[in-house]
CSV table of C-alpha atoms in Angstrom, one decimal:
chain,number,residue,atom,x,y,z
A,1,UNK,CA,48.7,34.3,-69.9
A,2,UNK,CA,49.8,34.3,-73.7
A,3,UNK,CA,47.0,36.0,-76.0
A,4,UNK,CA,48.1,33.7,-79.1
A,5,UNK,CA,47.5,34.3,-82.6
A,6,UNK,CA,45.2,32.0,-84.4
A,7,UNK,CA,44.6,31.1,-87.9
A,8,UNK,CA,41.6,30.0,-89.8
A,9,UNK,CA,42.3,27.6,-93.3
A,10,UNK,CA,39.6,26.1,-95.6
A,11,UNK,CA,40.4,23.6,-98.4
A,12,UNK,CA,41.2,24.3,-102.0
A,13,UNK,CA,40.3,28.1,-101.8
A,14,UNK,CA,36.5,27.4,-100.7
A,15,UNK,CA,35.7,31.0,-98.7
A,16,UNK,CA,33.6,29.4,-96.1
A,17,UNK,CA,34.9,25.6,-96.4
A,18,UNK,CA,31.0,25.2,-95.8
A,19,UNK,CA,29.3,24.2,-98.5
A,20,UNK,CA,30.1,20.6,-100.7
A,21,UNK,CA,32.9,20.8,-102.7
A,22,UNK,CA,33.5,18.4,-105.6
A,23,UNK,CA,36.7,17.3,-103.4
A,24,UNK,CA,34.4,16.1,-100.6
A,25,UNK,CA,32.6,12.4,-101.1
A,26,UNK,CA,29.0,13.2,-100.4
A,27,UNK,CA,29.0,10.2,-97.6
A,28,UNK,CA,31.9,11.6,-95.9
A,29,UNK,CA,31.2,13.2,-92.4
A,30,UNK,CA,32.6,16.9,-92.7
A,31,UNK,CA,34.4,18.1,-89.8
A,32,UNK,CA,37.1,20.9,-88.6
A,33,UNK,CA,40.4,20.4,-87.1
A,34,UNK,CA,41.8,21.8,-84.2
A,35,UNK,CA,45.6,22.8,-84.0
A,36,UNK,CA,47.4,24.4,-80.4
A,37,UNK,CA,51.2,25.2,-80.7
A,38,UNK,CA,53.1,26.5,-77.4
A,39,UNK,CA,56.1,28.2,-79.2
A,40,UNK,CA,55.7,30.4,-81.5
A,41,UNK,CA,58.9,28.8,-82.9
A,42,UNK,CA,56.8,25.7,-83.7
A,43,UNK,CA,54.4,27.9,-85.8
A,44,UNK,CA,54.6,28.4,-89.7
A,45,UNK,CA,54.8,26.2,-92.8
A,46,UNK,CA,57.8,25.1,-92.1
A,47,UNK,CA,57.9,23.9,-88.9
A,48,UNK,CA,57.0,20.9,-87.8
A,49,UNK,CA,54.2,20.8,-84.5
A,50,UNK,CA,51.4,22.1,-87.1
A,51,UNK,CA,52.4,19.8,-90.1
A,52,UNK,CA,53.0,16.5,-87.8
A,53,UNK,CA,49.4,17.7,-85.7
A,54,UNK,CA,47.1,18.2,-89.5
A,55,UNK,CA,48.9,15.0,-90.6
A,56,UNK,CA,47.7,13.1,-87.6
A,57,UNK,CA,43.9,14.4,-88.0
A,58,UNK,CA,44.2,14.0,-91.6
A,59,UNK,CA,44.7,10.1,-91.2
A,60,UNK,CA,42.6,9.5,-88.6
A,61,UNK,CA,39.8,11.3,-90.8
A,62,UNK,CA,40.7,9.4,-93.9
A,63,UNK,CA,40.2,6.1,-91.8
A,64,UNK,CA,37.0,6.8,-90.6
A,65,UNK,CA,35.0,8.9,-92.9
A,66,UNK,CA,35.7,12.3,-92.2
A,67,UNK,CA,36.2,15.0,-94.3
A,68,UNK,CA,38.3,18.1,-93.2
A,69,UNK,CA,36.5,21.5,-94.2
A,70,UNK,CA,38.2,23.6,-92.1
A,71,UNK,CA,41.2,24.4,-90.1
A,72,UNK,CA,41.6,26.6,-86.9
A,73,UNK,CA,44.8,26.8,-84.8
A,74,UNK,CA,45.9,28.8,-81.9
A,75,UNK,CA,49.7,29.5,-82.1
A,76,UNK,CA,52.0,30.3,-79.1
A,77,UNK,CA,49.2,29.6,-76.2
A,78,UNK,CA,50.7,27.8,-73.4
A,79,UNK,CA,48.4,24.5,-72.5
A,80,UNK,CA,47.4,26.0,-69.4
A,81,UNK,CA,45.7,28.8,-71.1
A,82,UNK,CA,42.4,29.4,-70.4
A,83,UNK,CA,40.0,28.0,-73.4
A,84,UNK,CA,37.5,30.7,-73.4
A,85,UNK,CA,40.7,33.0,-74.2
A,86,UNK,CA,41.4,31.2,-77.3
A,87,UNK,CA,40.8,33.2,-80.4
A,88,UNK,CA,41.1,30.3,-82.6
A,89,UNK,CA,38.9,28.2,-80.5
A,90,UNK,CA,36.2,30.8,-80.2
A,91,UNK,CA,36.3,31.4,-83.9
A,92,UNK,CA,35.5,27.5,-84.4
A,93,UNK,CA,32.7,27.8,-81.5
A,94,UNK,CA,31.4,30.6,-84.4
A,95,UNK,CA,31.5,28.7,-87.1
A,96,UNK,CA,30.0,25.7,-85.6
A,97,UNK,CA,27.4,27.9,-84.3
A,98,UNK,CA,27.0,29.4,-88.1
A,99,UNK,CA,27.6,25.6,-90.0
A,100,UNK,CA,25.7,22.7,-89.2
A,101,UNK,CA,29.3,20.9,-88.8
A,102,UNK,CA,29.2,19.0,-85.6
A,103,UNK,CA,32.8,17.1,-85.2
A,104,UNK,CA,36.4,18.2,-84.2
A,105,UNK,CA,39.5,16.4,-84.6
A,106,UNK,CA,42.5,17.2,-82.7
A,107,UNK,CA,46.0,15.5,-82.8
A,108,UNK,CA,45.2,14.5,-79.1
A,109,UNK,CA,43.8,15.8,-75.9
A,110,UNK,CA,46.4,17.7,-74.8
A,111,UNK,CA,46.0,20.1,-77.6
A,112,UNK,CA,43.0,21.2,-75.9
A,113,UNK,CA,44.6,21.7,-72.6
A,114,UNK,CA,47.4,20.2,-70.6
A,115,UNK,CA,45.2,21.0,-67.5
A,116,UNK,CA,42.4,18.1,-67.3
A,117,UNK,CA,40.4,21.1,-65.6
A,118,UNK,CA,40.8,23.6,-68.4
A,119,UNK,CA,41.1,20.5,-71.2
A,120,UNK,CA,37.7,19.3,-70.1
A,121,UNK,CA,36.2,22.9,-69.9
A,122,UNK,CA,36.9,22.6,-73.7
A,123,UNK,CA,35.0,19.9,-74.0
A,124,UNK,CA,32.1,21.1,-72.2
A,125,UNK,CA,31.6,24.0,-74.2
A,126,UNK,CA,31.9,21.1,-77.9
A,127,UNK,CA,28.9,18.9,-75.9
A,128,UNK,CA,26.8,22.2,-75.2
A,129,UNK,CA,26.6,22.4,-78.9
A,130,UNK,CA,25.9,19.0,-79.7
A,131,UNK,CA,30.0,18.8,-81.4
A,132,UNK,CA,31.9,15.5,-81.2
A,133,UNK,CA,35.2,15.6,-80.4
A,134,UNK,CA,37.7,12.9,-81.5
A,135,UNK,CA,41.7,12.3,-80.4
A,136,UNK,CA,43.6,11.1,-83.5
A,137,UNK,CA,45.6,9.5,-81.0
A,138,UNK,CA,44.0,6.8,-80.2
A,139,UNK,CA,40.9,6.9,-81.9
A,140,UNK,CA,38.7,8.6,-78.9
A,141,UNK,CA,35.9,10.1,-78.6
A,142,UNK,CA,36.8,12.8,-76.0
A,143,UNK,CA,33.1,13.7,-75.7
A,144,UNK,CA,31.6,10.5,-74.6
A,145,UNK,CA,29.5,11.1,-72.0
A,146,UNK,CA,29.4,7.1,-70.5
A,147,UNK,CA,33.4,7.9,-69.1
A,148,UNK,CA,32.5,8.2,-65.5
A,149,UNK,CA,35.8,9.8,-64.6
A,150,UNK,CA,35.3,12.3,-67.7
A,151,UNK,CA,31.5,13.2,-66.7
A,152,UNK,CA,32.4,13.8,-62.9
A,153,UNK,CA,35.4,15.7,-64.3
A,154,UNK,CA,32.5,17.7,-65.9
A,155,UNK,CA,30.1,18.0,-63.0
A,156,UNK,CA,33.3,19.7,-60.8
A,157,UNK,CA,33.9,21.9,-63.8
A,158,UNK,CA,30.1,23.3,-63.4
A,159,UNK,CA,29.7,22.7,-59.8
A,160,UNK,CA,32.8,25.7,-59.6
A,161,UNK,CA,31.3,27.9,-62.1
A,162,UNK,CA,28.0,28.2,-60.6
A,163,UNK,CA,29.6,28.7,-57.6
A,164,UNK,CA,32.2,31.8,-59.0
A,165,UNK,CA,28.8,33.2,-60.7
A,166,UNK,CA,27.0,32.9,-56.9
A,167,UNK,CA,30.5,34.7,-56.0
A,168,UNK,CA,30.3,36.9,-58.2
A,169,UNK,CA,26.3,37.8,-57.8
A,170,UNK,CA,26.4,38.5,-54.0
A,171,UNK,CA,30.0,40.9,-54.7
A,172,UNK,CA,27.8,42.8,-57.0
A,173,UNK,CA,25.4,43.1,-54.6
A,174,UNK,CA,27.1,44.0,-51.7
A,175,UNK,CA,28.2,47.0,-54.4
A,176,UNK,CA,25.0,47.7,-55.2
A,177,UNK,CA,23.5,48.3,-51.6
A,178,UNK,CA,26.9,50.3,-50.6
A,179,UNK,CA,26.2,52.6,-53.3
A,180,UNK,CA,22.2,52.3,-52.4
A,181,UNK,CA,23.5,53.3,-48.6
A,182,UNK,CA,25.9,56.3,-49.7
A,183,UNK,CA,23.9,58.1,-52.7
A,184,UNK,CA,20.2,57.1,-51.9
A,185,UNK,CA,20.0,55.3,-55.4
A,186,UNK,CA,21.3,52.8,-57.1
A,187,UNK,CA,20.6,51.7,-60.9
A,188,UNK,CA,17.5,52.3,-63.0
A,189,UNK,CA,17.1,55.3,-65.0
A,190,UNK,CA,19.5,58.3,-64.4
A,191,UNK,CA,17.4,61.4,-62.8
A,192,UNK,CA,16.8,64.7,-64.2
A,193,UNK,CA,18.7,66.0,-62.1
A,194,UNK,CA,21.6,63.2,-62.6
A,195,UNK,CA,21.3,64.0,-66.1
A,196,UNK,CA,21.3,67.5,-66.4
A,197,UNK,CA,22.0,69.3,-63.0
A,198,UNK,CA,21.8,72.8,-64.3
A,199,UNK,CA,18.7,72.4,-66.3
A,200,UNK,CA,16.8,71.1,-62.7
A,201,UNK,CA,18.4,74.2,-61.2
A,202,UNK,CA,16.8,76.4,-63.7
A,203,UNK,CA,13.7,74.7,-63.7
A,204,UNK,CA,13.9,75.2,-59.9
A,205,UNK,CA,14.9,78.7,-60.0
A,206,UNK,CA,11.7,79.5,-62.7
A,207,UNK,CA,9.2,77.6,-60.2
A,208,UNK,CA,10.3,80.1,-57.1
A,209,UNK,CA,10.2,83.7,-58.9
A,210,UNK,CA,6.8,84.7,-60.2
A,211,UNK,CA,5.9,87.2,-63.0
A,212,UNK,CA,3.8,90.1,-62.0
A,213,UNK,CA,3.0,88.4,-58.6
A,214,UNK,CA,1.9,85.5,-60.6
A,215,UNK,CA,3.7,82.2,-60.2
A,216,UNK,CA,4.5,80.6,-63.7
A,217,UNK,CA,2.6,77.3,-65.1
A,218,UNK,CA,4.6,74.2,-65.5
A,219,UNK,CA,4.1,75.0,-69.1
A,220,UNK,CA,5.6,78.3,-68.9
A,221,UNK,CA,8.6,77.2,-67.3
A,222,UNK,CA,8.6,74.2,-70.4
A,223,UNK,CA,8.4,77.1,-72.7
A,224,UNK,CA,11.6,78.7,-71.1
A,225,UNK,CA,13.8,75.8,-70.7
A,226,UNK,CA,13.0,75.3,-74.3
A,227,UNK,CA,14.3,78.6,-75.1
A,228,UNK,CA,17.1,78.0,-73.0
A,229,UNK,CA,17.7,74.9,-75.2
A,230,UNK,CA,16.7,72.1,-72.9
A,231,UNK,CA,14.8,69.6,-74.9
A,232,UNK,CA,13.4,65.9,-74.2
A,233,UNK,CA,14.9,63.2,-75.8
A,234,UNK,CA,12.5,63.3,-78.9
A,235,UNK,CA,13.4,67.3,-79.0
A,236,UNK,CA,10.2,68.0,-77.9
A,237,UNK,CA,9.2,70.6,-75.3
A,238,UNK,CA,9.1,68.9,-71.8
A,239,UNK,CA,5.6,67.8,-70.6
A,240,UNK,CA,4.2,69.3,-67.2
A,241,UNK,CA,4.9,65.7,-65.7
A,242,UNK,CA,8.6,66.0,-66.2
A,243,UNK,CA,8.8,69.7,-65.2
A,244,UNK,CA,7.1,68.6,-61.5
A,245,UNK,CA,9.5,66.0,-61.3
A,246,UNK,CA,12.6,68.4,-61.9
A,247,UNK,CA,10.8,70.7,-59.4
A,248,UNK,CA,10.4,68.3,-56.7
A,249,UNK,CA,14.1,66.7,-56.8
């Protein structure tokens, strides 16, 4: 898989490309664009995928009201490329998330995704944020919901992703109770004795030798590991609670 590179461009040196600009008619519907290159010979100013794909979403938001406020591209990621992987995609998802804006414009759908399976995946994740997505090819709505072959697309897409997180929720448990069957505990809070092994022993080894015949307190024993320089969390002497419990591990 190709990590990419990814850019991010606003209009006329606005730092956000959020907020109205005098540039922007105030009846205009603002929107980003969305640019994928393959190669990363077809990326820079010069070259011509980017230009031909920002001319193309450029038109198509001329004829029908939108107004580009921002620019995101990922450059040299293959179409197969899984979307979530995307820098420049997930930075858009971000600012979407941040904005208010709620339309992308791509060149077509295959700048998404050559995949239909990973294409619509992109898609998915626009709708779960209330985004409308439009091809300037062809003057589609990617995200309608009323294409039947699109929304069963969809329901695969989730039907397989609930079923790698049921995967993935029974592997973690079989982990969990092979570790529960080998060490007698697994998860929660860390022991004493997981935590600090030669503070228990000491504790231990305080517990089992008495003073003048006289078996030490709990609080005595508190008293010397604090000498010793074992300290709760809070720096604080340990309590008698937490000294039985090192005792009895």
């Amino acid at each position: 898989m190709n990590a990419g590179r990814h850019s991010v461009t606003f209009p006329q040196g606005n730092d956000t490309g959020f907020e109205d600009n005098a540039m922007f008619r105030k009846d205009l519907i603002k929107a980003f664009a969305y640019l994928r290159t393959s190669s990363a010979t077809n990326v820079g100013e010069d070259k011509d995928s980017q230009k031909r794909q920002l001319a193309a979403i450029e038109r198509f938001a001329k004829r029908n009201s939108f107004t580009i406020v921002g620019t995101f591209s990922d450059d040299a990621v293959w179409g197969e490329d899984d979307i979530a992987s995307r820098p420049g995609f997930s930075a858009m998802l971000d600012a979407l998330e941040a904005n208010g804006t709620r339309t992308v414009i791509v060149e077509d759908a295959s700048r998404f995704a050559r995949k239909v399976l990973v294409q619509e995946l992109g898609i998915v994740a626009l709708i779960a944020r209330q985004v409308s997505c439009w091809s300037a090819a062809g003057d589609i709505e990617l995200t309608n919901t009323e294409d039947e072959f699109k929304v069963a697309m969809r329901q695969v897409a989730a039907t397989f992703a609930e079923l790698e997180k049921k995967r993935l929720v029974k592997k973690l448990k079989v982990a969990r109770e092979r570790k529960l069957q080998a060490t007698g505990k697994c998860g929660g809070r860390k022991t004493y004795e997981e935590r600090n092994p030669a503070m228990v022993e000491l504790a231990k080894k305080l517990h089992r030798y008495t003073i003048n015949g006289r078996k030490r307190s709990l609080r005595d024993i508190a008293a010397e590991l604090e000498a010793a320089g074992h300290v709760a969390k809070n720096g604080q002497r340990y309590s008698a609670t937490a000294i039985s419990r090192m005792i009895a591990a």
